[in-house]
Coordinates of C-alpha atoms in Angstrom, one line a residue:
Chain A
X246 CA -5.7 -28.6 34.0
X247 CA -3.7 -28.7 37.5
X248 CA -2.1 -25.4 38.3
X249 CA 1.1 -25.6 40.6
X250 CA 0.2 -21.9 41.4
X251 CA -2.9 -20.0 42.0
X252 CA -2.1 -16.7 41.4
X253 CA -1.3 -18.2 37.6
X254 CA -4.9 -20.8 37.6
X255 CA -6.5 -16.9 38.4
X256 CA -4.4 -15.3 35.4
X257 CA -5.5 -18.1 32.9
X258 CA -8.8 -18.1 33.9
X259 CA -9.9 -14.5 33.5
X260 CA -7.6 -14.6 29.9
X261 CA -9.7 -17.8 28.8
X262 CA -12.6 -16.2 29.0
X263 CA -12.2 -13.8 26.3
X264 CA -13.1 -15.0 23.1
X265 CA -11.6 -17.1 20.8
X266 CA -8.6 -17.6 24.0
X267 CA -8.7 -21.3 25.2
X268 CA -6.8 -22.3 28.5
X269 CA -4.0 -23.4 26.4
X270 CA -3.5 -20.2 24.8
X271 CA -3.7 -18.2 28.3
X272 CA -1.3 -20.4 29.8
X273 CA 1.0 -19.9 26.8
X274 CA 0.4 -16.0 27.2
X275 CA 1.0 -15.8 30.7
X276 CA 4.2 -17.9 30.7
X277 CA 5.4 -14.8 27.4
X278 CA 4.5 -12.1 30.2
X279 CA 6.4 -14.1 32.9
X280 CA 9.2 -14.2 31.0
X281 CA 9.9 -10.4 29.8
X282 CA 9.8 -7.3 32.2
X283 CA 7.6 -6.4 34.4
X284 CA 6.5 -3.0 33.3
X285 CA 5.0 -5.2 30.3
X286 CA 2.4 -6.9 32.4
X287 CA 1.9 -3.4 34.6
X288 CA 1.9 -1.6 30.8
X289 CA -1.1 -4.0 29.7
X290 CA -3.1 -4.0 32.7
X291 CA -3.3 -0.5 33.2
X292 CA -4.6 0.3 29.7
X293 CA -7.1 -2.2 30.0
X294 CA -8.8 -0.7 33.1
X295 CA -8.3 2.6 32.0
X296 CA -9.9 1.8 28.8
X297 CA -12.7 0.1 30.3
X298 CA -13.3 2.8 32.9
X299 CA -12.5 6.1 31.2
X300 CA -13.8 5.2 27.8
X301 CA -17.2 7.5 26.6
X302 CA -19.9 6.7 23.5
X303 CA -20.3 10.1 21.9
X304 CA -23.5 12.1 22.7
X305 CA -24.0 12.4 19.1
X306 CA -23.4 9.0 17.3
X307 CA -22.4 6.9 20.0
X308 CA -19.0 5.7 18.7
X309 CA -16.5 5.2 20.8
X310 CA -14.8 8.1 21.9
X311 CA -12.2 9.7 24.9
X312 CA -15.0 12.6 25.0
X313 CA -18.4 13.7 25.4
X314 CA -18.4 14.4 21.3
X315 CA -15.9 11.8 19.2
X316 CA -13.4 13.4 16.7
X317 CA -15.5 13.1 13.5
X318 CA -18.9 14.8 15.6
X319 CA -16.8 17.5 16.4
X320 CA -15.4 18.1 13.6
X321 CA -17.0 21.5 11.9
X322 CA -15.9 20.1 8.3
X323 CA -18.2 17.5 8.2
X324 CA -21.4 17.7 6.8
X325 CA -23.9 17.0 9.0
X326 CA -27.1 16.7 7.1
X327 CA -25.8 13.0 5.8
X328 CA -25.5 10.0 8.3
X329 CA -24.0 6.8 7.6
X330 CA -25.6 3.6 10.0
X331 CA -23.1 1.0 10.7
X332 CA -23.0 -1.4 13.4
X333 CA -19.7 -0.9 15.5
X334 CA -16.5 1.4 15.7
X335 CA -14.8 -1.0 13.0
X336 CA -17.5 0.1 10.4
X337 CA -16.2 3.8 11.2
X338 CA -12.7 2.4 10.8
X339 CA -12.9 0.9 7.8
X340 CA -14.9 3.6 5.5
X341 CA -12.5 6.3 7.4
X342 CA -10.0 4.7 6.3
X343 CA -11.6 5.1 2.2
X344 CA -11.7 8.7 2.7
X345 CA -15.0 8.6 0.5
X346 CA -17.6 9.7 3.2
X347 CA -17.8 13.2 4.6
X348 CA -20.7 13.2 6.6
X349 CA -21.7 11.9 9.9
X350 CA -22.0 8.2 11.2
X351 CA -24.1 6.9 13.5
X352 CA -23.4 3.5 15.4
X353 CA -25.9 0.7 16.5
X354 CA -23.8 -1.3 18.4
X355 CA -25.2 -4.4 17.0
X356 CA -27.7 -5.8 14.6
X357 CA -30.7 -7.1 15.2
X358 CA -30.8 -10.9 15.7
X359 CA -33.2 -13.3 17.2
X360 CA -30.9 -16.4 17.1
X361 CA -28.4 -14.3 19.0
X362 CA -31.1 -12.9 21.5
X363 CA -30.8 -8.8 20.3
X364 CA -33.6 -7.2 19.7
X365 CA -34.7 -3.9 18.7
X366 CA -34.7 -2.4 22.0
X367 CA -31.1 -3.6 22.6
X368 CA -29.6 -1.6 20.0
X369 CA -29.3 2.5 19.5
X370 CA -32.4 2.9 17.2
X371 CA -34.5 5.1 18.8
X372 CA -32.1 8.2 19.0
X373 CA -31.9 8.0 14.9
X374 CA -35.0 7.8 14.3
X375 CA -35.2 11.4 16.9
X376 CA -32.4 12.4 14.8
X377 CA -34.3 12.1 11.5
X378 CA -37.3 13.5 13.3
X379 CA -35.5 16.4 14.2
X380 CA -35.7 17.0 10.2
X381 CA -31.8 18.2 10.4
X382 CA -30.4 15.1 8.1
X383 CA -31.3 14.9 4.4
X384 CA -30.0 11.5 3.7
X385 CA -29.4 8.2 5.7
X386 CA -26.8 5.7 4.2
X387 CA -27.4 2.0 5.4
X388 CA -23.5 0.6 5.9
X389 CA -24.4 -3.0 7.4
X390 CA -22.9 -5.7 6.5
X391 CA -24.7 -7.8 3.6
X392 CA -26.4 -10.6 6.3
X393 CA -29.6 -11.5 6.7
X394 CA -29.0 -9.6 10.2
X395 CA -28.0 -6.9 8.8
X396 CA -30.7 -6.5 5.8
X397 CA -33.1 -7.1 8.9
X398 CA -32.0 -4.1 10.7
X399 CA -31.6 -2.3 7.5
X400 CA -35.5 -3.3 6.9
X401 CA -36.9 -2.5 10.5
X402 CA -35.0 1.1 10.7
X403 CA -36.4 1.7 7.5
X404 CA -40.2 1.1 8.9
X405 CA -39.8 3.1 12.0
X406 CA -38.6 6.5 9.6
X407 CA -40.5 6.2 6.2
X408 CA -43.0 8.4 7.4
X409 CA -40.6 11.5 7.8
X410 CA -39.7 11.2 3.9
X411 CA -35.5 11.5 4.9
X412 CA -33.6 9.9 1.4
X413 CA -32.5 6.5 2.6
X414 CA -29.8 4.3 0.5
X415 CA -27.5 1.4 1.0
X416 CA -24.1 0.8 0.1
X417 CA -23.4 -1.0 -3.0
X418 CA -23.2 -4.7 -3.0
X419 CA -21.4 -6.1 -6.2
X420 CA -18.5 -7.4 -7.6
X421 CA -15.2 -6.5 -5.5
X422 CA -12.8 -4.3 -7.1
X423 CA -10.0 -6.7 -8.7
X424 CA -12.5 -9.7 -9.0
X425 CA -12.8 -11.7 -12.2
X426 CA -16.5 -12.3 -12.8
X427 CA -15.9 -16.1 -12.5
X428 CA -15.0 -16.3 -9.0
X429 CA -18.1 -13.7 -8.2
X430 CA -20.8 -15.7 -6.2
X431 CA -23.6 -16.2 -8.4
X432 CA -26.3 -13.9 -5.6
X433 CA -23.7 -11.0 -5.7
X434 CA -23.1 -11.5 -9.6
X435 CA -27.1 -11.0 -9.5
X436 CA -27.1 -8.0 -7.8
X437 CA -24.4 -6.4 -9.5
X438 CA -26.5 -6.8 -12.8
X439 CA -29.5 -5.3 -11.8
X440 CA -27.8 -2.4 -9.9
X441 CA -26.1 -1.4 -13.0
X442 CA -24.9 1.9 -13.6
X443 CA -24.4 4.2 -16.0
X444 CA -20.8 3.9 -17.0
X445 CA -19.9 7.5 -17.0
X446 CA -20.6 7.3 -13.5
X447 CA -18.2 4.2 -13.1
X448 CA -15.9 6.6 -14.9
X449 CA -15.4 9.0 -11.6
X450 CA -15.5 6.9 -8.8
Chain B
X285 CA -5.0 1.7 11.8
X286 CA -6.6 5.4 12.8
X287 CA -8.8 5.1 16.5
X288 CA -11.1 7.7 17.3
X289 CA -10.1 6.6 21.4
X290 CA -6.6 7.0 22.3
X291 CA -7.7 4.6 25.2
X292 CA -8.8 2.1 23.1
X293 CA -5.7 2.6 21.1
X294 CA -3.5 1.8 23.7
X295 CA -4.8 -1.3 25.1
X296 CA -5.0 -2.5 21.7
X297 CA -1.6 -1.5 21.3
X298 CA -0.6 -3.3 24.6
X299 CA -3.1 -6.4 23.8
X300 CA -1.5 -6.8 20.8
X301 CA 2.1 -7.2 21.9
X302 CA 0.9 -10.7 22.6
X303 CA 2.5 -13.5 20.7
X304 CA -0.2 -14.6 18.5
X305 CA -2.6 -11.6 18.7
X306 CA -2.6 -9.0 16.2
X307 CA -4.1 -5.5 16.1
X308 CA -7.3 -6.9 14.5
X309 CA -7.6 -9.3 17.4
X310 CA -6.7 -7.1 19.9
X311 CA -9.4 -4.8 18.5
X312 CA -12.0 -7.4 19.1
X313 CA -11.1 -8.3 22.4
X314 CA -11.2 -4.9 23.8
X315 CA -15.1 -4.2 22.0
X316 CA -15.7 -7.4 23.9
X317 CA -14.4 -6.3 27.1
X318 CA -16.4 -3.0 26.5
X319 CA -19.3 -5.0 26.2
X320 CA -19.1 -6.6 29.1
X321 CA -19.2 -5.3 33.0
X322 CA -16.5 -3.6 34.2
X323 CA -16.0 -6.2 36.6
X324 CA -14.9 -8.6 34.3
X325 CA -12.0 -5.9 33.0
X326 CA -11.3 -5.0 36.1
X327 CA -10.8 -9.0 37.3
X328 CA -8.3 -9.9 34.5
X329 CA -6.2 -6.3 35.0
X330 CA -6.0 -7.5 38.9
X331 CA -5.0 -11.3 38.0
X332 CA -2.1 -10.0 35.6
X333 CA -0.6 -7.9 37.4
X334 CA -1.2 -9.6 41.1
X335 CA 0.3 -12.9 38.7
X336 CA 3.4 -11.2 37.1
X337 CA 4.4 -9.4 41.0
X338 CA 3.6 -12.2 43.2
X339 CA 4.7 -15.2 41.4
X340 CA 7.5 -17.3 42.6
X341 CA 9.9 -19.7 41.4
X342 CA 10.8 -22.6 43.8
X343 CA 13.6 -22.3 45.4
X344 CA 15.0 -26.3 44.7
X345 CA 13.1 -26.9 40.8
X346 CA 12.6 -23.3 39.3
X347 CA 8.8 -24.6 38.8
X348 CA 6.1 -21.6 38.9
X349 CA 4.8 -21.8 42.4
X350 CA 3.1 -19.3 45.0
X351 CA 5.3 -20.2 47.4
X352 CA 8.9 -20.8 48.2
X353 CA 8.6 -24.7 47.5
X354 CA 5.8 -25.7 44.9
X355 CA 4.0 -28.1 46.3
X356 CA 5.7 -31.2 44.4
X357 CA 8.9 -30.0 46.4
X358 CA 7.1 -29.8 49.3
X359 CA 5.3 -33.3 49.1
X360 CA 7.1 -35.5 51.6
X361 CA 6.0 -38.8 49.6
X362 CA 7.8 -38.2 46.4
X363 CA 10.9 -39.6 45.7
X364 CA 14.0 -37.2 46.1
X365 CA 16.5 -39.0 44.6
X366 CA 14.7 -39.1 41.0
X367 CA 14.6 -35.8 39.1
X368 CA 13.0 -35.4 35.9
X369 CA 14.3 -32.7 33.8
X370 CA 12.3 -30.4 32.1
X371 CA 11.6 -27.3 29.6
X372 CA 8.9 -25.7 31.5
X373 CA 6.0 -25.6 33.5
X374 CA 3.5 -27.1 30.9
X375 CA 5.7 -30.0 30.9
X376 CA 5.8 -30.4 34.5
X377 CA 1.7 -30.6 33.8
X378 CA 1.6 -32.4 31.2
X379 CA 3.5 -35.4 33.0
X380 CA 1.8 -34.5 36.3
X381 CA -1.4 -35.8 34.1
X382 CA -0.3 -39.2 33.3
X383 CA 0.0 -40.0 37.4
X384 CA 3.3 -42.3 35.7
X385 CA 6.0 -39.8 37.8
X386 CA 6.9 -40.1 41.6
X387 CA 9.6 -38.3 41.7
X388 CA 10.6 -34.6 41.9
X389 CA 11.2 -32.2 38.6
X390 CA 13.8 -29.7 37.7
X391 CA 12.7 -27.0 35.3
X392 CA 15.6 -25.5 32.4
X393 CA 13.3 -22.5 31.2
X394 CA 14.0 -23.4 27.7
X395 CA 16.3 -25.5 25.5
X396 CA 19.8 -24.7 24.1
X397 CA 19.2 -23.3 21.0
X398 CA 21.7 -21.2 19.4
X399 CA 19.2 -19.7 16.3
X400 CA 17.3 -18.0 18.8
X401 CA 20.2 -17.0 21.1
X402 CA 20.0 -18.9 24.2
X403 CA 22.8 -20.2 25.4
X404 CA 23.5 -22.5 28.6
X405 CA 23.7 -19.7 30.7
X406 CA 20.6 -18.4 30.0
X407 CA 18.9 -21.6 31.1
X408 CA 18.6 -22.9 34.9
X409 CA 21.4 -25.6 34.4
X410 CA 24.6 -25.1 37.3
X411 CA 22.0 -25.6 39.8
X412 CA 21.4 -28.9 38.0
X413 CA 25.0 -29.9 38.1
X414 CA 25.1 -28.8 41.9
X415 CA 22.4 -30.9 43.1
X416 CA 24.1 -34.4 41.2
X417 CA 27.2 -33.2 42.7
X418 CA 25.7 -33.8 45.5
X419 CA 25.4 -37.1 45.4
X420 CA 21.5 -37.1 46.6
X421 CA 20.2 -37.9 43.0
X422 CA 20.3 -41.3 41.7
X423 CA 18.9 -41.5 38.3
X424 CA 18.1 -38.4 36.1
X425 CA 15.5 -38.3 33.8
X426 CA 16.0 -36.7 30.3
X427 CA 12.2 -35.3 29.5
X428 CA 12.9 -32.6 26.7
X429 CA 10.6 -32.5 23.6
X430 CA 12.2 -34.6 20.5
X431 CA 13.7 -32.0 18.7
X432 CA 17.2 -30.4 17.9
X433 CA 17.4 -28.4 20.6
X434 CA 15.7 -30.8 23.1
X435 CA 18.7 -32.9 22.0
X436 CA 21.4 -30.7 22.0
X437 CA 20.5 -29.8 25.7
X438 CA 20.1 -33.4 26.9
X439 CA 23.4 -33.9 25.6
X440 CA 24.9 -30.8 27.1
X441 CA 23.6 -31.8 30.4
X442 CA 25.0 -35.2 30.4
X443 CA 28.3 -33.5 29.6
X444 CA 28.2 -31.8 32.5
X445 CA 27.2 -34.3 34.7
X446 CA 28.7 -37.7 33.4
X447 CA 32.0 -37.4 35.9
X448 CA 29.7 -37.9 38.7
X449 CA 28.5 -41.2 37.8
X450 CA 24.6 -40.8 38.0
X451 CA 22.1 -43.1 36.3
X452 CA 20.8 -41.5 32.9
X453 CA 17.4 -41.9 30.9
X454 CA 15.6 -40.4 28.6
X455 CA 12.0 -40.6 27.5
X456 CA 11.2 -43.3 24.5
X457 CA 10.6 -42.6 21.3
X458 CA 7.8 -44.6 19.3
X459 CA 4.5 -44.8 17.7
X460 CA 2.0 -43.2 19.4
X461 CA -0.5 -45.8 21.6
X462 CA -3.3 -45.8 18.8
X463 CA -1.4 -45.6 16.1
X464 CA -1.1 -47.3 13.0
X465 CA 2.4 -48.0 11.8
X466 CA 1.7 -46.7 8.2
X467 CA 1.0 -43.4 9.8
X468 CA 4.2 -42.8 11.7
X469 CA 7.5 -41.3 10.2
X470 CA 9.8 -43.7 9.4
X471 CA 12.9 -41.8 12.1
X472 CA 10.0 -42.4 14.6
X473 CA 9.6 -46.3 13.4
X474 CA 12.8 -46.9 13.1
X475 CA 14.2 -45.7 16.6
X476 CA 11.0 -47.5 18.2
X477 CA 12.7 -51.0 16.5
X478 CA 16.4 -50.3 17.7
X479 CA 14.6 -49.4 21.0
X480 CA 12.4 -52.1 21.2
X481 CA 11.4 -53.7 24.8
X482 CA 10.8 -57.2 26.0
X483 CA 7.3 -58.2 25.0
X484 CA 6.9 -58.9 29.0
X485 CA 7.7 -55.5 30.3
X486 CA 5.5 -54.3 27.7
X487 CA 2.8 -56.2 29.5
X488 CA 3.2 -54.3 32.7
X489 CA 2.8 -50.7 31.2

């Protein structure tokens, strides 16, 4: 691609190289910006340097957060003997947004995967497994998503606590909510069996 | 969507403005960004907003340029007295790419189209009329996509200009080189018959 302007061959450049955003796409951005006001382009690239320079991880769970404790760490309602492992801030988002979990979270910031180079040093392990040292939380709810990544994580956080006898469990995998059993993938229809449960529990969740 | 960062909130917000990229996306591409070093954030904030207040439109063919005359304009070996009309700057690319063009271009900003509320005054058309008047141009070169709109301003132009006698052309229509005919819609067929060329010219191209 030929640019008849620099400044705009600069501007696509740095957009391509976020993901999933070809120079096709920047270009077709960049023209958008050029053509509404200015304070829109000033708007955007303000909050993206103040985001990327003001932004904190929470001391405690190391969620994103705009201070030194995030919202749900401070919060004094929360109970704090039960932490939920996920891998990012769109875990927290998405089981917040169920309003089913009232503990604690605490985020990885990845899972561990070879092919992908991220190992068990790269990610925030070793401050749970202090955490569960400590002896302050009573149960640890694996929230990964159902990969091989993610049951490899589950597995090697599993190894590194068993000594300190916490109570350790993973969310549910089964049939979604909705689903009619023929459209159920034959692993997850598996699963579902042998993780029955008693149905006057179904009854109350 | 609930954020635990009301800096992350707002770039998502601002990212997300963006035709094209929803909150979702916009969500991704700032965990990206966080990521990454701070350099990289701080690169594209600079670009956007050094593009947006910098940027200039030349002064004789409303291309995107960094200085007063992009540097077709300015180019002392193409032809004056052709002008290529155009929608925008990805045009001006796109036929910069097939090295077929030797003369200069004159960007609209858009096509006429009434559903989405542009209008002829909206687009960068008197200055069009004002240079035929002239008398400098010789031939002008219809090169709007094939649609309504593309149409309906082609014709507008020609409207405008037709008093002043200047020679009129507009891109063919046809298959595609590489095509198969059984592929092509018949509108596209049938114009490429009416508009068929001498099998010698055809030689030459």
């Amino acid at each position: 691609m030929e640019f008849s302007s620099k400044l705009l061959e600069n501007a696509v450049n740095e957009m391509s190289q976020l993901p999933g955003i070809g120079k096709r796409t920047a270009l077709r951005l960049m023209l958008h910006l050029l053509r509404q006001p200015k304070e829109q382009t000033s708007d955007l690239s303000k909050a993206l340097s103040n985001m990327r320079n003001d932004i904190k991880l929470c001391k405690n769970c190391n969620n994103i957060s705009d201070n030194d404790l995030c919202e749900i760490c401070a919060n004094p309602n929360r109970l704090e003997d039960i932490v939920c492992v996920v891998e990012d801030i769109r875990d927290v988002m998405a089981i917040e947004n169920t309003s089913s979990f009232r503990g604690l979270y605490h985020v990885l910031g990845g899972k561990i995967s070879p092919m992908d180079g991220i190992g068990p040093n790269d990610l925030n392990i070793q401050p749970l497994v202090k955490k569960v040292k400590s002896g302050k939380i009573t149960e640890l709810i694996f929230a990964l998503g159902s990969t091989m990544e993610g049951d490899t994580t589950n597995f090697y956080i599993y190894k590194q606590i068993q000594e300190f006898k916490v109570k350790t469990s993973t969310i549910a995998r089964g049939i979604s909510v909705g689903n009619e059993l023929e459209y159920t993938d034959e692993v997850t229809l598996g699963r579902s069996i042998i993780n029955r449960i008693p149905f006057e529990a179904s009854l109350k969740s």
